[in-house]
Coordinates of C-alpha atoms in Angstrom, one line a residue:
X961 CA -26.9 -9.7 -26.3
X962 CA -26.0 -6.6 -24.3
X963 CA -24.6 -3.7 -26.3
X964 CA -21.5 -1.8 -25.2
X965 CA -22.1 1.1 -22.7
X966 CA -23.4 4.1 -24.6
X967 CA -21.9 7.5 -24.2
X968 CA -24.2 10.3 -23.1
X969 CA -25.0 12.7 -25.9
X970 CA -22.5 15.4 -26.7
X971 CA -23.4 18.9 -27.4
X972 CA -24.1 19.8 -31.0
X973 CA -24.1 23.4 -32.1
X974 CA -27.8 23.6 -32.6
X975 CA -30.4 21.2 -31.2
X976 CA -34.1 21.7 -31.0
X977 CA -35.5 21.7 -27.5
X978 CA -37.6 18.7 -26.6
X979 CA -41.3 19.4 -26.0
X980 CA -42.3 20.0 -22.4
X981 CA -44.3 16.7 -22.3
X982 CA -41.1 14.7 -23.1
X983 CA -38.5 16.9 -21.5
X984 CA -37.8 14.4 -18.7
X985 CA -38.1 11.2 -20.9
X986 CA -34.3 10.7 -21.1
X987 CA -33.5 12.2 -17.7
X988 CA -31.6 9.2 -16.2
X989 CA -30.2 8.7 -12.7
X990 CA -26.8 9.9 -13.8
X991 CA -28.1 13.4 -13.4
X992 CA -27.8 13.1 -9.6
X993 CA -24.0 13.4 -10.2
X994 CA -24.7 17.2 -10.5
X995 CA -26.0 17.2 -6.9
X996 CA -23.0 15.1 -5.7
X997 CA -20.5 17.4 -7.5
X998 CA -22.0 20.6 -6.2
X999 CA -22.4 19.3 -2.6
X1000 CA -18.8 18.1 -2.4
X1001 CA -17.5 21.5 -3.4
X1002 CA -19.2 22.9 -0.3
X1003 CA -18.3 19.9 2.0
X1004 CA -14.7 19.6 0.9
X1005 CA -14.2 23.4 1.5
X1006 CA -14.7 22.7 5.2
X1007 CA -11.8 20.2 5.2
X1008 CA -9.2 22.8 4.1
X1009 CA -6.6 24.2 6.4
X1010 CA -7.8 27.0 8.7
X1011 CA -5.5 29.6 7.2
X1012 CA -6.7 28.9 3.7
X1013 CA -10.5 28.3 4.0
X1014 CA -13.0 29.5 1.5
X1015 CA -15.3 32.1 3.0
X1016 CA -18.1 30.2 4.8
X1017 CA -21.0 32.2 3.3
X1018 CA -19.7 31.1 -0.2
X1019 CA -19.7 27.4 0.9
X1020 CA -23.1 27.7 2.5
X1021 CA -24.5 29.2 -0.7
X1022 CA -23.1 26.3 -2.8
X1023 CA -24.5 23.8 -0.3
X1024 CA -27.9 25.5 -0.6
X1025 CA -27.7 25.3 -4.4
X1026 CA -27.1 21.5 -4.0
X1027 CA -30.2 21.2 -1.8
X1028 CA -32.3 23.1 -4.3
X1029 CA -30.9 21.0 -7.2
X1030 CA -31.7 17.8 -5.3
X1031 CA -35.3 18.9 -4.8
X1032 CA -35.6 19.7 -8.5
X1033 CA -34.1 16.4 -9.6
X1034 CA -36.2 14.3 -7.2
X1035 CA -39.3 16.0 -8.7
X1036 CA -38.2 15.5 -12.3
X1037 CA -37.3 11.9 -11.7
X1038 CA -40.7 11.3 -10.1
X1039 CA -42.3 12.7 -13.3
X1040 CA -40.0 10.5 -15.3
X1041 CA -41.3 7.4 -13.6
X1042 CA -44.9 8.6 -13.7
X1043 CA -45.0 9.6 -17.3
X1044 CA -42.3 7.5 -19.0
X1045 CA -42.3 4.3 -17.1
X1046 CA -41.3 2.4 -20.2
X1047 CA -38.1 4.4 -20.4
X1048 CA -37.5 4.0 -16.7
X1049 CA -37.7 0.3 -17.0
X1050 CA -35.4 0.4 -20.0
X1051 CA -32.9 2.1 -17.8
X1052 CA -33.1 -0.8 -15.3
X1053 CA -32.4 -3.2 -18.2
X1054 CA -29.5 -1.2 -19.5
X1055 CA -26.1 -2.2 -17.9
X1056 CA -24.7 1.2 -18.9
X1057 CA -27.4 3.1 -17.0
X1058 CA -28.5 1.0 -14.0
X1059 CA -25.2 1.5 -11.9
X1060 CA -26.0 5.2 -11.8
X1061 CA -28.8 4.5 -9.3
X1062 CA -26.0 4.6 -6.8
X1063 CA -25.8 8.3 -7.5
X1064 CA -29.2 8.9 -5.9
X1065 CA -27.9 7.5 -2.6
X1066 CA -24.7 9.6 -2.7
X1067 CA -26.6 12.8 -3.6
X1068 CA -28.9 12.4 -0.6
X1069 CA -26.0 11.6 1.7
X1070 CA -23.8 14.5 0.4
X1071 CA -26.5 17.1 0.8
X1072 CA -27.4 15.7 4.2
X1073 CA -23.8 15.8 5.4
X1074 CA -23.5 19.4 4.4
X1075 CA -26.5 20.3 6.5
X1076 CA -24.6 19.7 9.7
X1077 CA -21.4 21.5 8.7
X1078 CA -22.8 24.4 6.6
X1079 CA -26.6 24.3 6.4
X1080 CA -27.0 24.9 10.2
X1081 CA -25.9 28.5 9.5
X1082 CA -29.2 29.1 7.7
X1083 CA -31.5 26.5 9.2
X1084 CA -30.4 26.4 12.8
X1085 CA -28.8 23.4 14.6
X1086 CA -32.0 21.5 15.3
X1087 CA -33.4 21.6 11.8
X1088 CA -29.9 20.7 10.4
X1089 CA -29.8 17.6 12.5
X1090 CA -33.3 16.6 11.4
X1091 CA -32.5 17.2 7.8
X1092 CA -29.3 15.2 7.9
X1093 CA -30.9 12.4 9.8
X1094 CA -33.7 12.1 7.2
X1095 CA -31.4 12.3 4.2
X1096 CA -28.8 10.0 5.8
X1097 CA -31.5 7.4 6.5
X1098 CA -32.9 7.6 3.0
X1099 CA -29.6 7.7 1.3
X1100 CA -28.3 4.7 3.3
X1101 CA -31.3 2.6 2.5
X1102 CA -31.1 3.4 -1.2
X1103 CA -27.4 2.8 -1.2
X1104 CA -27.6 -0.6 0.5
X1105 CA -30.4 -1.6 -1.9
X1106 CA -28.4 -0.5 -4.9
X1107 CA -25.3 -2.3 -3.7
X1108 CA -27.3 -5.6 -3.8
X1109 CA -29.8 -5.0 -6.6
X1110 CA -27.4 -3.6 -9.3
X1111 CA -24.9 -6.5 -9.1
X1112 CA -27.8 -9.0 -9.0
X1113 CA -29.3 -7.5 -12.2
X1114 CA -26.0 -7.5 -13.9
X1115 CA -25.4 -11.1 -13.1
X1116 CA -28.9 -12.4 -13.8
X1117 CA -30.4 -10.2 -16.4
X1118 CA -27.7 -8.2 -18.2
X1119 CA -25.2 -10.8 -19.3
X1120 CA -22.3 -8.3 -19.5
X1121 CA -18.9 -9.2 -20.9
X1122 CA -15.4 -8.3 -19.9
X1123 CA -15.1 -5.8 -22.7
X1124 CA -18.1 -3.9 -21.2
X1125 CA -16.4 -3.3 -17.8
X1126 CA -16.2 0.4 -16.9
X1127 CA -15.5 2.3 -13.6
X1128 CA -19.3 3.1 -13.6
X1129 CA -19.7 -0.3 -12.0
X1130 CA -18.2 1.1 -8.8
X1131 CA -21.1 3.6 -8.3
X1132 CA -23.5 1.4 -6.4
X1133 CA -20.7 -0.2 -4.5
X1134 CA -19.2 3.0 -3.2
X1135 CA -22.6 4.4 -2.0
X1136 CA -22.3 2.6 1.4
X1137 CA -18.8 4.0 1.9
X1138 CA -20.3 7.5 1.7
X1139 CA -22.7 6.5 4.5
X1140 CA -19.8 5.2 6.4
X1141 CA -17.9 8.5 6.0
X1142 CA -20.8 10.8 6.8
X1143 CA -22.7 8.8 9.4
X1144 CA -20.2 9.5 12.3
X1145 CA -21.3 13.2 12.2
X1146 CA -24.7 12.1 13.6
X1147 CA -23.1 10.1 16.5
X1148 CA -22.8 13.0 19.0
X1149 CA -26.5 13.8 18.5
X1150 CA -27.6 10.4 19.7
X1151 CA -28.0 9.3 23.4
X1152 CA -24.9 8.1 25.0
X1153 CA -24.2 4.4 25.2
X1154 CA -25.8 1.8 22.9
X1155 CA -27.3 4.2 20.3
X1156 CA -23.9 5.9 19.6
X1157 CA -21.9 2.7 19.5
X1158 CA -24.5 1.1 17.3
X1159 CA -24.4 3.9 14.7
X1160 CA -20.6 4.0 14.7
X1161 CA -20.1 0.3 14.3
X1162 CA -22.9 0.2 11.6
X1163 CA -20.8 2.8 9.7
X1164 CA -17.7 0.5 10.2
X1165 CA -19.7 -2.4 8.8
X1166 CA -20.7 -0.4 5.7
X1167 CA -17.1 0.7 5.3
X1168 CA -16.1 -3.0 5.2
X1169 CA -18.8 -4.2 2.8
X1170 CA -18.1 -1.3 0.4
X1171 CA -14.3 -1.7 0.6
X1172 CA -14.4 -5.5 0.0
X1173 CA -16.8 -5.1 -2.9
X1174 CA -14.6 -2.4 -4.4
X1175 CA -11.5 -4.5 -4.1
X1176 CA -13.3 -7.3 -6.1
X1177 CA -14.3 -4.9 -8.8
X1178 CA -11.1 -2.8 -9.2
X1179 CA -9.1 -5.6 -10.8
X1180 CA -11.8 -5.9 -13.5
X1181 CA -11.5 -2.2 -14.2
X1182 CA -7.7 -2.2 -14.3
X1183 CA -7.6 -5.4 -16.3
X1184 CA -10.0 -4.0 -18.9
X1185 CA -7.9 -0.9 -19.2
X1186 CA -4.7 -2.8 -19.8
X1187 CA -6.0 -5.6 -22.0
X1188 CA -8.8 -3.8 -23.8
X1189 CA -7.2 -0.5 -24.5
X1190 CA -8.5 3.0 -23.5
X1191 CA -12.2 3.4 -22.9
X1192 CA -14.4 5.3 -25.5
X1193 CA -13.7 9.0 -25.6
X1194 CA -17.0 9.9 -23.9
X1195 CA -16.4 7.4 -21.1
X1196 CA -12.8 8.4 -20.4
X1197 CA -13.7 10.8 -17.6
X1198 CA -15.3 7.9 -15.7
X1199 CA -11.8 6.8 -14.8
X1200 CA -11.9 9.4 -12.1
X1201 CA -14.6 7.4 -10.4
X1202 CA -12.0 5.0 -9.0
X1203 CA -10.8 7.9 -6.8
X1204 CA -14.2 7.9 -5.0
X1205 CA -13.8 4.7 -2.9
X1206 CA -10.2 5.6 -2.2
X1207 CA -10.8 9.1 -1.0
X1208 CA -14.0 8.3 0.7
X1209 CA -12.6 5.3 2.6
X1210 CA -9.7 7.5 3.9
X1211 CA -12.2 10.1 5.0
X1212 CA -14.3 7.4 6.7
X1213 CA -11.5 6.0 8.9
X1214 CA -10.6 9.5 9.9
X1215 CA -14.2 10.1 10.9
X1216 CA -14.2 6.9 13.0
X1217 CA -11.1 8.1 14.8
X1218 CA -12.7 11.5 15.6
X1219 CA -15.8 10.1 17.3
X1220 CA -14.6 6.8 18.7
X1221 CA -13.3 8.2 22.1
X1222 CA -16.1 7.8 24.6
X1223 CA -18.3 5.8 22.2
X1224 CA -16.3 2.5 22.1
X1225 CA -14.2 1.2 25.0
X1226 CA -10.4 1.2 25.1
X1227 CA -8.4 0.0 23.3
X1228 CA -10.7 0.1 20.3
X1229 CA -10.9 3.9 20.4
X1230 CA -7.1 4.1 20.0
X1231 CA -7.2 1.4 17.4
X1232 CA -9.4 3.7 15.2
X1233 CA -6.7 6.4 15.5
X1234 CA -4.0 4.0 14.4
X1235 CA -6.3 2.8 11.5
X1236 CA -6.8 6.3 10.3
X1237 CA -3.1 6.7 9.6
X1238 CA -2.0 3.1 8.7
X1239 CA -4.9 2.8 6.2
X1240 CA -5.2 6.3 5.0
X1241 CA -1.6 7.0 4.0
X1242 CA -1.1 4.1 1.6
X1243 CA -4.6 4.4 0.1
X1244 CA -4.0 8.1 -0.5
X1245 CA -0.8 7.2 -2.2
X1246 CA -2.6 4.9 -4.6
X1247 CA -5.2 7.5 -5.2
X1248 CA -2.5 9.9 -6.4
X1249 CA -1.1 7.3 -8.7
X1250 CA -4.6 6.7 -10.2
X1251 CA -5.2 10.4 -10.5
X1252 CA -2.0 10.8 -12.6
X1253 CA -3.1 7.8 -14.8
X1254 CA -6.6 9.1 -15.2
X1255 CA -5.3 12.6 -16.1
X1256 CA -3.0 11.1 -18.8
X1257 CA -6.0 9.2 -20.3
X1258 CA -8.2 12.3 -20.3
X1259 CA -5.5 14.4 -22.0
X1260 CA -5.1 11.7 -24.6
X1261 CA -8.9 11.6 -25.1
X1262 CA -9.1 15.4 -25.4
X1263 CA -6.5 15.5 -28.1
X1264 CA -8.5 12.9 -30.0
X1265 CA -11.7 14.9 -29.9
X1266 CA -13.4 14.3 -26.6
X1267 CA -16.1 16.8 -25.9
X1268 CA -18.5 17.5 -23.1
X1269 CA -20.9 14.9 -21.9
X1270 CA -22.5 14.4 -18.5
X1271 CA -19.6 12.0 -17.7
X1272 CA -17.5 15.2 -17.0
X1273 CA -19.2 15.3 -13.6
X1274 CA -16.9 12.4 -12.8
X1275 CA -14.2 15.0 -12.3
X1276 CA -16.0 16.5 -9.3
X1277 CA -17.2 14.2 -6.5
X1278 CA -14.3 11.7 -6.6
X1279 CA -11.7 14.5 -6.4
X1280 CA -13.7 16.0 -3.6
X1281 CA -13.5 12.8 -1.6
X1282 CA -9.7 13.0 -2.0
X1283 CA -9.8 16.5 -0.6
X1284 CA -11.6 15.4 2.5
X1285 CA -9.3 12.3 2.8
X1286 CA -6.2 14.5 2.7
X1287 CA -7.8 16.8 5.2
X1288 CA -8.4 13.8 7.6
X1289 CA -4.8 12.7 7.2
X1290 CA -3.5 16.3 7.9
X1291 CA -5.6 16.3 11.1
X1292 CA -4.3 12.9 12.3
X1293 CA -0.7 13.1 11.2
X1294 CA 0.0 16.8 11.7
X1295 CA 1.9 16.9 8.4
X1296 CA 1.7 20.1 6.4
X1297 CA 2.2 18.1 3.2
X1298 CA -1.4 16.9 3.5
X1299 CA -2.7 20.4 3.9
X1300 CA -0.9 21.4 0.7
X1301 CA -2.3 18.3 -1.0
X1302 CA -5.8 19.2 0.1
X1303 CA -5.5 22.7 -1.3
X1304 CA -4.1 21.5 -4.6
X1305 CA -6.9 19.0 -5.0
X1306 CA -9.5 21.5 -4.0
X1307 CA -8.2 23.9 -6.7
X1308 CA -8.6 21.1 -9.2
X1309 CA -12.1 20.3 -7.9
X1310 CA -13.2 24.0 -8.2
X1311 CA -12.0 24.3 -11.8
X1312 CA -13.7 21.0 -12.8
X1313 CA -17.0 22.0 -11.1
X1314 CA -17.0 25.4 -12.8
X1315 CA -16.4 23.8 -16.2
X1316 CA -19.1 21.1 -15.6
X1317 CA -21.7 23.7 -14.5
X1318 CA -21.0 25.9 -17.5
X1319 CA -21.2 23.1 -20.0
X1320 CA -24.3 21.6 -18.4
X1321 CA -26.1 24.9 -18.4
X1322 CA -25.2 25.4 -22.0
X1323 CA -26.5 21.9 -22.9
X1324 CA -29.7 22.4 -21.0
X1325 CA -30.3 25.7 -22.7
X1326 CA -29.8 24.2 -26.2
X1327 CA -31.8 21.1 -25.3
X1328 CA -29.0 18.7 -26.2
X1329 CA -28.7 17.1 -22.8
X1330 CA -32.4 16.3 -22.7
X1331 CA -32.4 14.7 -26.1
X1332 CA -32.3 11.0 -26.7
X1333 CA -29.0 9.0 -26.3
X1334 CA -26.5 8.9 -29.1
X1335 CA -26.2 5.7 -31.2
X1336 CA -24.1 3.0 -29.6
X1337 CA -20.6 2.6 -31.1
X1338 CA -20.5 0.1 -33.9
X1339 CA -17.7 -1.9 -32.3
X1340 CA -14.4 -1.8 -30.4
X1341 CA -11.5 0.1 -31.9
X1342 CA -8.7 -2.0 -33.4
X1343 CA -5.8 -2.8 -31.0
X1344 CA -3.4 -0.9 -33.2
X1345 CA -5.1 2.4 -32.3
X1346 CA -3.5 2.2 -28.9
X1347 CA 0.0 2.8 -30.3
X1348 CA -0.8 5.6 -32.7

């Protein structure tokens, strides 16, 4: 019998720090969300209108921080597998944890994509291309593996029920969409002809597989929300994860349109430009609808006592993908309204990232975030709680 998804530990006022030997025992794959959230602050800043851009040295510094954080977490997770293999295997058997393996893929991809747009200022163009190529290859391989392995484990080993559906299930499915959105940046650095066309169409294929898998999963999430009531307080921020495939897919079709001329023959290059608008505009509209719905649930949860957990990082990367999606629409439609939307969403992203960084640092200093997980909820709340 699979237990309900467990919220990550909240921050008590005083918590003893774990011994060094066990400091990484409860360091799960969800920690890669810190890398994703930091990298998207830098990457999304490059999608803002030219007259309102964040100073480039600031964005480059944030990107460098995400690269350093990625290196630290990769090392810590390697120690986790080497010294606490029992716990690592327990994570694979836990349906509340295993979807977060998609975060590893997206962390690698987000940092790699920032290398070409920002990191090249420090590393030089050649090193930036190499770094992005390595991280893109690794992130894509991990993402495709997670997109297959996680649903397989959930179907064969986990025996989850409809009441256990959460937006976290989207994480391994959206990872290939991140590859689809960032892969086109490498197309101009490949030899002309077959190599460029192959990479571009491979990104289109990953766009399709991620989109269709997301479309199969979203009704489960929405149905669970309507029929099962609001999620537990600690999991309420994960409603923002739905924005990830929406914003990232809009970004992807815009990237296809940018690199298609000269890579694929006519009329397909023009078809990508049409797709960027005809797909992106309605999807961004639905993203704004979901953003309002998620904000309403978060406000409700905050009034009922929601406090910081690592799920608060859900406020960062998904919103950042909507910033890049709005920026792509501004470029392909020429409408100022999408520039304004990108600026407004980026302001929300910056505030959410600053709060998440502060609370995470405080939790690390106190030792609360490296402690064991909180006990699972005893059972679902009564239906009458929804109307109080």
